[in-house]
Amino acid sequence: MDQTKFTLEEKEMPTSWYNILPDLPQPLPAVLHPGTGKSVTPDDLAPLFPMELIMQEFSPERYIEIPEELQAIYRTWRPTVLQRAYRLEKTLDTPAKIFFKYEGSSPAGSHKPNTAIAQAYYNKKEGIKRLTTETGAGQWGSALSLACMFFGLELKVYMVKVSYNQKPYRRIMMETWGATCVPSPSPDTKAGRDVLAENPESPGSLGLAISEAVEDAVGRDDSHYSLGSVLNHVLLHQTIIGLETKLQFEKAGLYPDIVVGCVGGGSNFGGMAIPFAKDKIDGTHKDLKIIAAEPESCPTMTKGLYAYDFGDVACMTPLMKMFTLGHNFMPPPVHAGGLRYHGMAPLNCHLLKLGLIEARAVPQMATFEAGVTFARSEGFISAPETNHAIRAGIDEALKCRETGEGKTILIAHSGHGHFDMAAYDAYLSNKLEDYQYPEDLVKKALDSLPQTPDQS
Amino acid sequence: MDQTKFTLEEKEMPTSWYNILPDLPQPLPAVLHPGTGKSVTPDDLAPLFPMELIMQEFSPERYIEIPEELQAIYRTWRPTVLQRAYRLEKTLDTPAKIFFKYEGSSPAGSHKPNTAIAQAYYNKKEGIKRLTTETGAGQWGSALSLACMFFGLELKVYMVKVSYNQKPYRRIMMETWGATCVPSPSPDTKAGRDVLAENPESPGSLGLAISEAVEDAVGRDDSHYSLGSVLNHVLLHQTIIGLETKLQFEKAGLYPDIVVGCVGGGSNFGGMAIPFAKDKIDGTHKDLKIIAAEPESCPTMTKGLYAYDFGDVACMTPLMKMFTLGHNFMPPPVHAGGLRYHGMAPLNCHLLKLGLIEARAVPQMATFEAGVTFARSEGFISAPETNHAIRAGIDEALKCRETGEGKTILIAHSGHGHFDMAAYDAYLSNKLEDYQYPEDLVKKALDSLPQTPDQS
């Protein structure tokens, strides 16, 4: 009998997150205040986030303990399974060993609760009663709804109106967990009212939803804002994924040759890649290949500029040094909504600059082809975002078929596709197409980059 | 640290199903041929099912080995987790210990693949190339699509037209796994064409879909028919649930006082209850209480007649002795589509008659209230069918709050509710209501019971 699933006992679950900041061979570029051009201070961020999260953002500690109350909630679905994809290997006729780390078993169906729950916890601990956030297709909004339910926090989610109308199921999930979800633009904020006054039929945008959520949080003493990706503390919480995976490989007596993940804001990829990047930095596994797979139509890491830019369309965030397509860039409407982001977690960008990871852009049709191959081999139907990682993993396995190498390939599987069946329908009925790389739009958006001292 | 999840290693997974037939204190009443009134023979069933499944239907063997090829596929998601519901206990402020056995982690999201995969396997082994089946809301159709994918069988699913149009996501799941799904009535069978000729706008019914699937299978040498509940061999395959659970309790040093499950055709309930019923029969756990929870609007076990009846509306099946509301009874449109069945697995009915299990009817609103309580405690959003089991489990836990007893309650959790969010929306926005017990309709349907020798 060949073992399929590599499980960990609850008592084997890591009790600390891994913070790569102190191990980086070169320090991460500072985050800048857009008004002064100087490094942001913890106090600058205090209206939005609790101090413990802000401290994590800049922490010099290599390991940060996961509070027991948080571990108890992780144990609802963690440790998650590391699974050998025997049937996929057979379908591909490859000598490669393919593994996937499955985050779809969380109640929200993705890796997002790993940080949502941590953020809710630290806010609750600081006496905050209420959080606000934005959501596009609803993955993050539903994960934070779950988290706020666990800690008895109120939550208001501003959901981009076009998604609110087209994709009601994620909204209903949020409401089932007790959150309030309103379409953005909403009449509840000045930002929303201004847009509605100009165009009552506005479909909204993620940038505007962020503006509404931030305005709401800043305007109330009992409220904070919460962000689902990009920031260091978000990636920190996600390292539980990579830390568990390393233990699971150790138990199996294996170590991967190749790690692949999908990137939008970069939290799932970072959560898996960062603990493995440590092994490249300290030289224990110098030859490990770590690949970030992004949409060809939103090729931040492969075609973007490494420059200081805003994290949001509305220019309300601090400036971060990252690969960016320009904060004004509006990506084509690919089904992988979670990957439609102009920027990228600065940590991932720094790792790319240092040559510790590499990036690859994949076209939409090829990702769905990979997702269907996966579903028809392993059974599990994956999110369109995840299909980018699966595509990259399959491509590496096909290379092994050519060369005859039995490499060990690890796919970071970020979540299931149960709320994305319409996208599969479009693919299966030949209604899906690839988007060309929107060169003109990117060029125009990059012209809008802010001026900062070291915009090199 | 309190353990939340009780997992089994793959090597601890049971390697046989448990067949209760030889252990029954009184034999199960025979299945009758409707034409002759005599017991059906294996040959009568051969046009529909492979001989190994037919033999399992009547087997005198206590344990039936699960073939290794099948075990390998079970290992894709099995053993499933037994989980302690600490937060639900806290919400209910009960001294009871509540556990749930979670079948929602299968790729199809329910327990249905446990038998679907076995049925596909034995058909494949007999040289069958193609299966047909019917599906209502799509749970069974998608599970069998998954199973046929694993074994390279063609599958045609006749899906009740009203569901086909209203609930496209399950259809897309089936297609993602490579099955063909058509709305019933279809022009592909005589049964379908007859109905369409009379009324081209017919919304279809489960009874008609069965007729189409059976006609299709009988008419082709390469095809068989597959049924997702009711029959002995289906419940046999589902005993993997109860067998695993018993091992998990054993590892935890516990044994339940109360086992609850939901019943429609009865396969999830039977799969959990039968291995526990064995302990009541052999006297090792005489005081164990086993409760079947059914919809108040379709109260087969609590208000039905124990009599010979057809399994389908179209009177094509053999006659089975069971609790029935009459094969002509059309249950009200509750959201728990999987529980809308006029009859009940004869094995479960026999256990009820013998006093080994008991039955309870619960109204729809109360089941959603229980489901939301569960989601707001444990995180997981459950199927409307499952919410019937959760309701019964919560009610038992609330009784413990009154009496102060710390009983151990086990809920058979049959699957997640990711494709049922519209039902939650209706509940949360106060658009849901209870259906009165349809006494007149049942009375009329019971008048249509077939005449057989021992219709007592």
GROMACS .gro file of C-alpha atoms in nm, chain B residues 56-413:
model
  358
  512GLN     CA    1  -2.375  -0.825  -0.178
  513GLU     CA    2  -2.745  -0.737  -0.167
  514PHE     CA    3  -2.826  -1.080  -0.022
  515SER     CA    4  -2.490  -1.180   0.124
  516PRO     CA    5  -2.470  -1.404   0.435
  517GLU     CA    6  -2.109  -1.292   0.500
  518ARG     CA    7  -2.058  -1.065   0.800
  519TYR     CA    8  -1.758  -0.882   0.652
  520ILE     CA    9  -1.701  -0.811   0.284
  521GLU     CA   10  -1.350  -0.717   0.182
  522ILE     CA   11  -1.295  -0.381   0.017
  523PRO     CA   12  -1.078  -0.448  -0.292
  524GLU     CA   13  -0.735  -0.279  -0.271
  525GLU     CA   14  -0.802  -0.078  -0.591
  526LEU     CA   15  -1.106   0.069  -0.418
  527GLN     CA   16  -0.923   0.130  -0.092
  528ALA     CA   17  -0.663   0.327  -0.289
  529ILE     CA   18  -0.936   0.563  -0.409
  530TYR     CA   19  -1.096   0.587  -0.065
  531ARG     CA   20  -0.755   0.704   0.058
  532THR     CA   21  -0.787   1.016  -0.159
  533TRP     CA   22  -1.000   1.159   0.125
  534ARG     CA   23  -1.050   0.878   0.377
  535PRO     CA   24  -1.031   0.810   0.666
  536THR     CA   25  -1.245   1.116   0.730
  537VAL     CA   26  -1.216   1.313   1.048
  538LEU     CA   27  -1.415   1.267   1.372
  539GLN     CA   28  -1.426   1.607   1.534
  540ARG     CA   29  -1.515   1.731   1.881
  541ALA     CA   30  -1.749   2.033   1.859
  542TYR     CA   31  -1.613   2.225   2.159
  543ARG     CA   32  -1.744   2.561   2.046
  544LEU     CA   33  -2.091   2.424   1.976
  545GLU     CA   34  -2.096   2.276   2.328
  546LYS     CA   35  -2.000   2.619   2.463
  547THR     CA   36  -2.265   2.797   2.255
  548LEU     CA   37  -2.529   2.556   2.386
  549ASP     CA   38  -2.389   2.573   2.739
  550THR     CA   39  -2.428   2.198   2.768
  551PRO     CA   40  -2.233   1.940   2.967
  552ALA     CA   41  -2.274   1.703   2.670
  553LYS     CA   42  -1.974   1.607   2.458
  554ILE     CA   43  -2.066   1.659   2.093
  555PHE     CA   44  -1.877   1.489   1.809
  556PHE     CA   45  -1.935   1.497   1.435
  557LYS     CA   46  -1.806   1.263   1.167
  558TYR     CA   47  -1.741   1.484   0.865
  559GLU     CA   48  -1.803   1.342   0.515
  560GLY     CA   49  -1.788   1.684   0.344
  561SER     CA   50  -1.418   1.643   0.263
  562SER     CA   51  -1.476   1.407  -0.030
  563PRO     CA   52  -1.423   1.569  -0.371
  564ALA     CA   53  -1.801   1.559  -0.428
  565GLY     CA   54  -1.864   1.707  -0.082
  566SER     CA   55  -2.071   1.428   0.072
  567HIS     CA   56  -2.073   1.063   0.175
  568LYS     CA   57  -2.218   0.958  -0.162
  569PRO     CA   58  -1.884   0.867  -0.324
  570ASN     CA   59  -1.836   0.583  -0.070
  571THR     CA   60  -2.085   0.373  -0.267
  572ALA     CA   61  -2.054   0.546  -0.605
  573ILE     CA   62  -1.692   0.438  -0.628
  574ALA     CA   63  -1.771   0.081  -0.524
  575GLN     CA   64  -2.052   0.058  -0.779
  576ALA     CA   65  -1.833   0.195  -1.059
  577TYR     CA   66  -1.560  -0.052  -0.963
  578TYR     CA   67  -1.778  -0.365  -0.974
  579ASN     CA   68  -1.942  -0.258  -1.298
  580LYS     CA   69  -1.604  -0.196  -1.458
  581LYS     CA   70  -1.486  -0.537  -1.335
  582GLU     CA   71  -1.784  -0.702  -1.507
  583GLY     CA   72  -1.691  -0.540  -1.837
  584ILE     CA   73  -1.957  -0.271  -1.831
  585LYS     CA   74  -1.850   0.041  -2.024
  586ARG     CA   75  -2.122   0.283  -1.930
  587LEU     CA   76  -2.357   0.367  -1.642
  588THR     CA   77  -2.682   0.560  -1.627
  589THR     CA   78  -2.849   0.719  -1.329
  590GLU     CA   79  -3.095   0.986  -1.226
  591THR     CA   80  -3.035   1.281  -0.998
  592GLY     CA   81  -3.253   1.542  -0.831
  593ALA     CA   82  -3.055   1.832  -0.695
  594GLY     CA   83  -2.734   1.669  -0.818
  595GLN     CA   84  -2.557   1.522  -0.514
  596TRP     CA   85  -2.577   1.165  -0.637
  597GLY     CA   86  -2.516   1.251  -1.001
  598SER     CA   87  -2.197   1.436  -0.913
  599ALA     CA   88  -2.072   1.157  -0.683
  600LEU     CA   89  -2.124   0.897  -0.954
  601SER     CA   90  -1.955   1.127  -1.209
  602LEU     CA   91  -1.651   1.139  -0.983
  603ALA     CA   92  -1.659   0.760  -0.948
  604CYS     CA   93  -1.692   0.694  -1.321
  605MET     CA   94  -1.402   0.932  -1.385
  606PHE     CA   95  -1.182   0.727  -1.152
  607PHE     CA   96  -1.261   0.405  -1.342
  608GLY     CA   97  -1.285   0.538  -1.696
  609LEU     CA   98  -1.656   0.461  -1.735
  610GLU     CA   99  -1.896   0.667  -1.943
  611LEU     CA  100  -2.186   0.811  -1.746
  612LYS     CA  101  -2.517   0.959  -1.849
  613VAL     CA  102  -2.711   1.142  -1.579
  614TYR     CA  103  -3.081   1.223  -1.620
  615MET     CA  104  -3.132   1.532  -1.406
  616VAL     CA  105  -3.482   1.651  -1.313
  617LYS     CA  106  -3.535   1.946  -1.550
  618VAL     CA  107  -3.645   2.199  -1.290
  619SER     CA  108  -3.323   2.137  -1.093
  620TYR     CA  109  -3.116   2.127  -1.412
  621ASN     CA  110  -3.230   2.480  -1.485
  622GLN     CA  111  -3.230   2.617  -1.129
  623LYS     CA  112  -2.911   2.457  -0.998
  624PRO     CA  113  -2.652   2.456  -1.275
  625TYR     CA  114  -2.347   2.418  -1.050
  626ARG     CA  115  -2.392   2.049  -0.974
  627ARG     CA  116  -2.439   1.987  -1.348
  628ILE     CA  117  -2.112   2.169  -1.420
  629MET     CA  118  -1.937   1.955  -1.156
  630MET     CA  119  -2.055   1.641  -1.337
  631GLU     CA  120  -1.929   1.779  -1.668
  632THR     CA  121  -1.596   1.878  -1.512
  633TRP     CA  122  -1.548   1.512  -1.423
  634GLY     CA  123  -1.644   1.415  -1.780
  635ALA     CA  124  -2.004   1.292  -1.742
  636THR     CA  125  -2.295   1.378  -1.969
  637CYS     CA  126  -2.592   1.535  -1.794
  638VAL     CA  127  -2.925   1.594  -1.969
  639PRO     CA  128  -3.247   1.745  -1.841
  640SER     CA  129  -3.530   1.494  -1.783
  641PRO     CA  130  -3.772   1.458  -1.959
  642SER     CA  131  -3.529   1.410  -2.247
  643PRO     CA  132  -3.589   1.313  -2.611
  644ASP     CA  133  -3.336   1.030  -2.561
  645THR     CA  134  -3.581   0.772  -2.420
  646LYS     CA  135  -3.935   0.660  -2.495
  647ALA     CA  136  -4.040   0.754  -2.141
  648GLY     CA  137  -3.904   1.104  -2.192
  649ARG     CA  138  -4.048   1.145  -2.541
  650ASP     CA  139  -4.396   1.040  -2.425
  651VAL     CA  140  -4.397   1.307  -2.156
  652LEU     CA  141  -4.255   1.573  -2.388
  653ALA     CA  142  -4.519   1.493  -2.651
  654GLU     CA  143  -4.789   1.559  -2.395
  655ASN     CA  144  -4.622   1.860  -2.233
  656PRO     CA  145  -4.303   2.004  -2.384
  657GLU     CA  146  -4.271   2.229  -2.077
  658SER     CA  147  -4.283   1.945  -1.822
  659PRO     CA  148  -4.056   2.023  -1.523
  660GLY     CA  149  -3.983   1.652  -1.480
  661SER     CA  150  -3.973   1.446  -1.162
  662LEU     CA  151  -3.737   1.207  -0.992
  663GLY     CA  152  -3.970   0.919  -1.079
  664LEU     CA  153  -3.954   1.001  -1.447
  665ALA     CA  154  -3.577   1.047  -1.437
  666ILE     CA  155  -3.545   0.697  -1.287
  667SER     CA  156  -3.762   0.560  -1.566
  668GLU     CA  157  -3.539   0.723  -1.827
  669ALA     CA  158  -3.215   0.601  -1.669
  670VAL     CA  159  -3.347   0.244  -1.630
  671GLU     CA  160  -3.485   0.234  -1.986
  672ASP     CA  161  -3.151   0.359  -2.118
  673ALA     CA  162  -2.950   0.098  -1.924
  674VAL     CA  163  -3.178  -0.196  -2.003
  675GLY     CA  164  -3.172  -0.109  -2.373
  676ARG     CA  165  -2.793  -0.133  -2.411
  677ASP     CA  166  -2.562  -0.431  -2.353
  678ASP     CA  167  -2.270  -0.209  -2.254
  679SER     CA  168  -2.469  -0.023  -1.985
  680HIS     CA  169  -2.593  -0.073  -1.631
  681TYR     CA  170  -2.799   0.139  -1.396
  682SER     CA  171  -2.679   0.274  -1.061
  683LEU     CA  172  -2.876   0.373  -0.751
  684GLY     CA  173  -2.743   0.599  -0.475
  685SER     CA  174  -2.943   0.489  -0.171
  686VAL     CA  175  -3.210   0.253  -0.033
  687LEU     CA  176  -3.058  -0.083  -0.134
  688ASN     CA  177  -2.863  -0.312   0.101
  689HIS     CA  178  -2.543  -0.296  -0.101
  690VAL     CA  179  -2.549   0.085  -0.093
  691LEU     CA  180  -2.579   0.088   0.287
  692LEU     CA  181  -2.312  -0.181   0.304
  693HIS     CA  182  -2.059   0.044   0.127
  694GLN     CA  183  -2.151   0.331   0.356
  695THR     CA  184  -2.069   0.128   0.668
  696ILE     CA  185  -1.710   0.249   0.622
  697ILE     CA  186  -1.838   0.565   0.798
  698GLY     CA  187  -1.956   0.388   1.112
  699LEU     CA  188  -1.662   0.148   1.119
  700GLU     CA  189  -1.411   0.433   1.106
  701THR     CA  190  -1.603   0.624   1.371
  702LYS     CA  191  -1.597   0.330   1.609
  703LEU     CA  192  -1.220   0.304   1.572
  704GLN     CA  193  -1.185   0.676   1.631
  705PHE     CA  194  -1.393   0.662   1.948
  706GLU     CA  195  -1.191   0.364   2.061
  707LYS     CA  196  -0.868   0.562   2.016
  708ALA     CA  197  -1.023   0.846   2.215
  709GLY     CA  198  -1.124   0.603   2.489
  710LEU     CA  199  -1.492   0.691   2.440
  711TYR     CA  200  -1.817   0.545   2.315
  712PRO     CA  201  -2.128   0.747   2.223
  713ASP     CA  202  -2.449   0.747   2.424
  714ILE     CA  203  -2.647   0.884   2.132
  715VAL     CA  204  -2.595   0.859   1.754
  716VAL     CA  205  -2.797   1.085   1.522
  717GLY     CA  206  -2.817   1.097   1.144
  718CYS     CA  207  -3.049   1.236   0.876
  719VAL     CA  208  -3.262   1.008   0.660
  720GLY     CA  209  -3.401   1.042   0.309
  721GLY     CA  210  -3.329   0.715   0.129
  722GLY     CA  211  -3.125   0.627   0.437
  723SER     CA  212  -2.770   0.560   0.315
  724ASN     CA  213  -2.578   0.808   0.529
  725PHE     CA  214  -2.775   0.718   0.838
  726GLY     CA  215  -2.748   0.345   0.766
  727GLY     CA  216  -2.375   0.375   0.703
  728MET     CA  217  -2.322   0.526   1.045
  729ALA     CA  218  -2.595   0.342   1.239
  730ILE     CA  219  -2.549  -0.017   1.122
  731PRO     CA  220  -2.205  -0.082   1.276
  732PHE     CA  221  -2.337   0.069   1.602
  733ALA     CA  222  -2.661  -0.134   1.583
  734LYS     CA  223  -2.439  -0.445   1.587
  735ASP     CA  224  -2.330  -0.348   1.940
  736LYS     CA  225  -2.695  -0.330   2.050
  737ILE     CA  226  -2.775  -0.667   1.895
  738ASP     CA  227  -2.477  -0.845   2.055
  739GLY     CA  228  -2.547  -0.674   2.386
  740THR     CA  229  -2.217  -0.488   2.429
  741HIS     CA  230  -2.391  -0.150   2.422
  742LYS     CA  231  -2.759  -0.215   2.481
  743ASP     CA  232  -2.835   0.138   2.604
  744LEU     CA  233  -2.704   0.318   2.295
  745LYS     CA  234  -2.972   0.542   2.145
  746ILE     CA  235  -2.970   0.571   1.764
  747ILE     CA  236  -3.194   0.842   1.616
  748ALA     CA  237  -3.295   0.893   1.253
  749ALA     CA  238  -3.399   1.253   1.183
  750GLU     CA  239  -3.635   1.313   0.892
  751PRO     CA  240  -3.824   1.618   0.757
  752GLU     CA  241  -4.160   1.684   0.921
  753SER     CA  242  -4.298   1.740   0.569
  754CYS     CA  243  -4.183   1.395   0.452
  755PRO     CA  244  -4.222   1.186   0.768
  756THR     CA  245  -4.168   0.839   0.626
  757MET     CA  246  -4.057   0.663   0.944
  758THR     CA  247  -4.271   0.857   1.190
  759LYS     CA  248  -4.602   0.867   0.996
  760GLY     CA  249  -4.563   0.617   0.712
  761LEU     CA  250  -4.710   0.269   0.680
  762TYR     CA  251  -4.484  -0.038   0.708
  763ALA     CA  252  -4.585  -0.209   0.386
  764TYR     CA  253  -4.469  -0.339   0.050
  765ASP     CA  254  -4.431  -0.056  -0.198
  766PHE     CA  255  -4.244   0.042  -0.511
  767GLY     CA  256  -3.919   0.234  -0.475
  768ASP     CA  257  -4.014   0.471  -0.755
  769VAL     CA  258  -4.309   0.671  -0.880
  770ALA     CA  259  -4.315   0.484  -1.210
  771CYS     CA  260  -4.361   0.141  -1.044
  772MET     CA  261  -4.059  -0.010  -1.220
  773THR     CA  262  -3.868  -0.135  -0.915
  774PRO     CA  263  -3.926  -0.456  -0.720
  775LEU     CA  264  -4.152  -0.428  -0.416
  776MET     CA  265  -3.976  -0.358  -0.089
  777LYS     CA  266  -4.114  -0.386   0.263
  778MET     CA  267  -4.053  -0.045   0.412
  779PHE     CA  268  -4.204   0.252   0.583
  780THR     CA  269  -4.366   0.445   0.302
  781LEU     CA  270  -4.583   0.747   0.240
  782GLY     CA  271  -4.695   0.586  -0.086
  783HIS     CA  272  -4.496   0.587  -0.410
  784ASN     CA  273  -4.728   0.854  -0.551
  785PHE     CA  274  -4.653   1.096  -0.271
  786MET     CA  275  -4.476   1.410  -0.390
  787PRO     CA  276  -4.305   1.573  -0.089
  788PRO     CA  277  -4.322   1.952  -0.044
  789PRO     CA  278  -4.024   2.140  -0.191
  790VAL     CA  279  -3.806   2.159   0.122
  791HIS     CA  280  -3.445   2.260   0.056
  792ALA     CA  281  -3.316   1.926   0.182
  793GLY     CA  282  -3.377   1.774  -0.162
  794GLY     CA  283  -3.192   1.457  -0.065
  795LEU     CA  284  -3.453   1.378   0.201
  796ARG     CA  285  -3.756   1.413  -0.027
  797TYR     CA  286  -3.829   1.043  -0.068
  798HIS     CA  287  -4.153   0.857  -0.006
  799GLY     CA  288  -3.985   0.538   0.115
  800MET     CA  289  -3.683   0.433   0.317
  801ALA     CA  290  -3.403   0.177   0.298
  802PRO     CA  291  -3.567  -0.154   0.404
  803LEU     CA  292  -3.272  -0.225   0.636
  804ASN     CA  293  -3.331   0.096   0.833
  805CYS     CA  294  -3.705   0.020   0.847
  806HIS     CA  295  -3.635  -0.329   0.978
  807LEU     CA  296  -3.405  -0.186   1.249
  808LEU     CA  297  -3.683   0.053   1.347
  809LYS     CA  298  -3.937  -0.230   1.362
  810LEU     CA  299  -3.696  -0.428   1.582
  811GLY     CA  300  -3.663  -0.131   1.819
  812LEU     CA  301  -3.291  -0.097   1.753
  813ILE     CA  302  -3.324   0.261   1.629
  814GLU     CA  303  -3.582   0.535   1.671
  815ALA     CA  304  -3.712   0.807   1.438
  816ARG     CA  305  -3.789   1.174   1.481
  817ALA     CA  306  -3.940   1.434   1.244
  818VAL     CA  307  -3.804   1.792   1.245
  819PRO     CA  308  -3.947   2.103   1.078
  820GLN     CA  309  -3.743   2.287   0.813
  821MET     CA  310  -3.703   2.620   0.996
  822ALA     CA  311  -3.562   2.444   1.302
  823THR     CA  312  -3.306   2.261   1.088
  824PHE     CA  313  -3.174   2.585   0.939
  825GLU     CA  314  -3.164   2.745   1.282
  826ALA     CA  315  -2.948   2.448   1.389
  827GLY     CA  316  -2.731   2.477   1.077
  828VAL     CA  317  -2.663   2.846   1.140
  829THR     CA  318  -2.584   2.776   1.506
  830PHE     CA  319  -2.340   2.511   1.391
  831ALA     CA  320  -2.180   2.741   1.131
  832ARG     CA  321  -2.150   3.018   1.389
  833SER     CA  322  -1.981   2.782   1.634
  834GLU     CA  323  -1.775   2.532   1.437
  835GLY     CA  324  -1.734   2.733   1.115
  836PHE     CA  325  -1.847   2.463   0.875
  837ILE     CA  326  -2.155   2.536   0.661
  838SER     CA  327  -2.356   2.217   0.628
  839ALA     CA  328  -2.595   2.077   0.369
  840PRO     CA  329  -2.968   2.124   0.444
  841GLU     CA  330  -2.998   1.746   0.475
  842THR     CA  331  -2.719   1.739   0.735
  843ASN     CA  332  -2.891   2.016   0.929
  844HIS     CA  333  -3.160   1.761   1.022
  845ALA     CA  334  -2.898   1.552   1.201
  846ILE     CA  335  -2.747   1.861   1.361
  847ARG     CA  336  -3.093   1.966   1.485
  848ALA     CA  337  -3.148   1.630   1.651
  849GLY     CA  338  -2.798   1.639   1.800
  850ILE     CA  339  -2.847   1.989   1.938
  851ASP     CA  340  -3.183   1.892   2.087
  852GLU     CA  341  -3.020   1.602   2.270
  853ALA     CA  342  -2.744   1.833   2.394
  854LEU     CA  343  -3.005   2.080   2.520
  855LYS     CA  344  -3.176   1.799   2.711
  856CYS     CA  345  -2.841   1.734   2.877
  857ARG     CA  346  -2.832   2.098   2.980
  858GLU     CA  347  -3.164   2.043   3.159
  859THR     CA  348  -3.064   1.718   3.325
  860GLY     CA  349  -2.698   1.802   3.381
  861GLU     CA  350  -2.587   1.479   3.211
  862GLY     CA  351  -2.256   1.481   3.023
  863LYS     CA  352  -2.365   1.244   2.749
  864THR     CA  353  -2.154   1.176   2.441
  865ILE     CA  354  -2.346   1.267   2.127
  866LEU     CA  355  -2.235   1.167   1.778
  867ILE     CA  356  -2.368   1.351   1.473
  868ALA     CA  357  -2.333   1.187   1.131
  869HIS     CA  358  -2.233   1.491   0.922
   0.00000   0.00000   0.00000
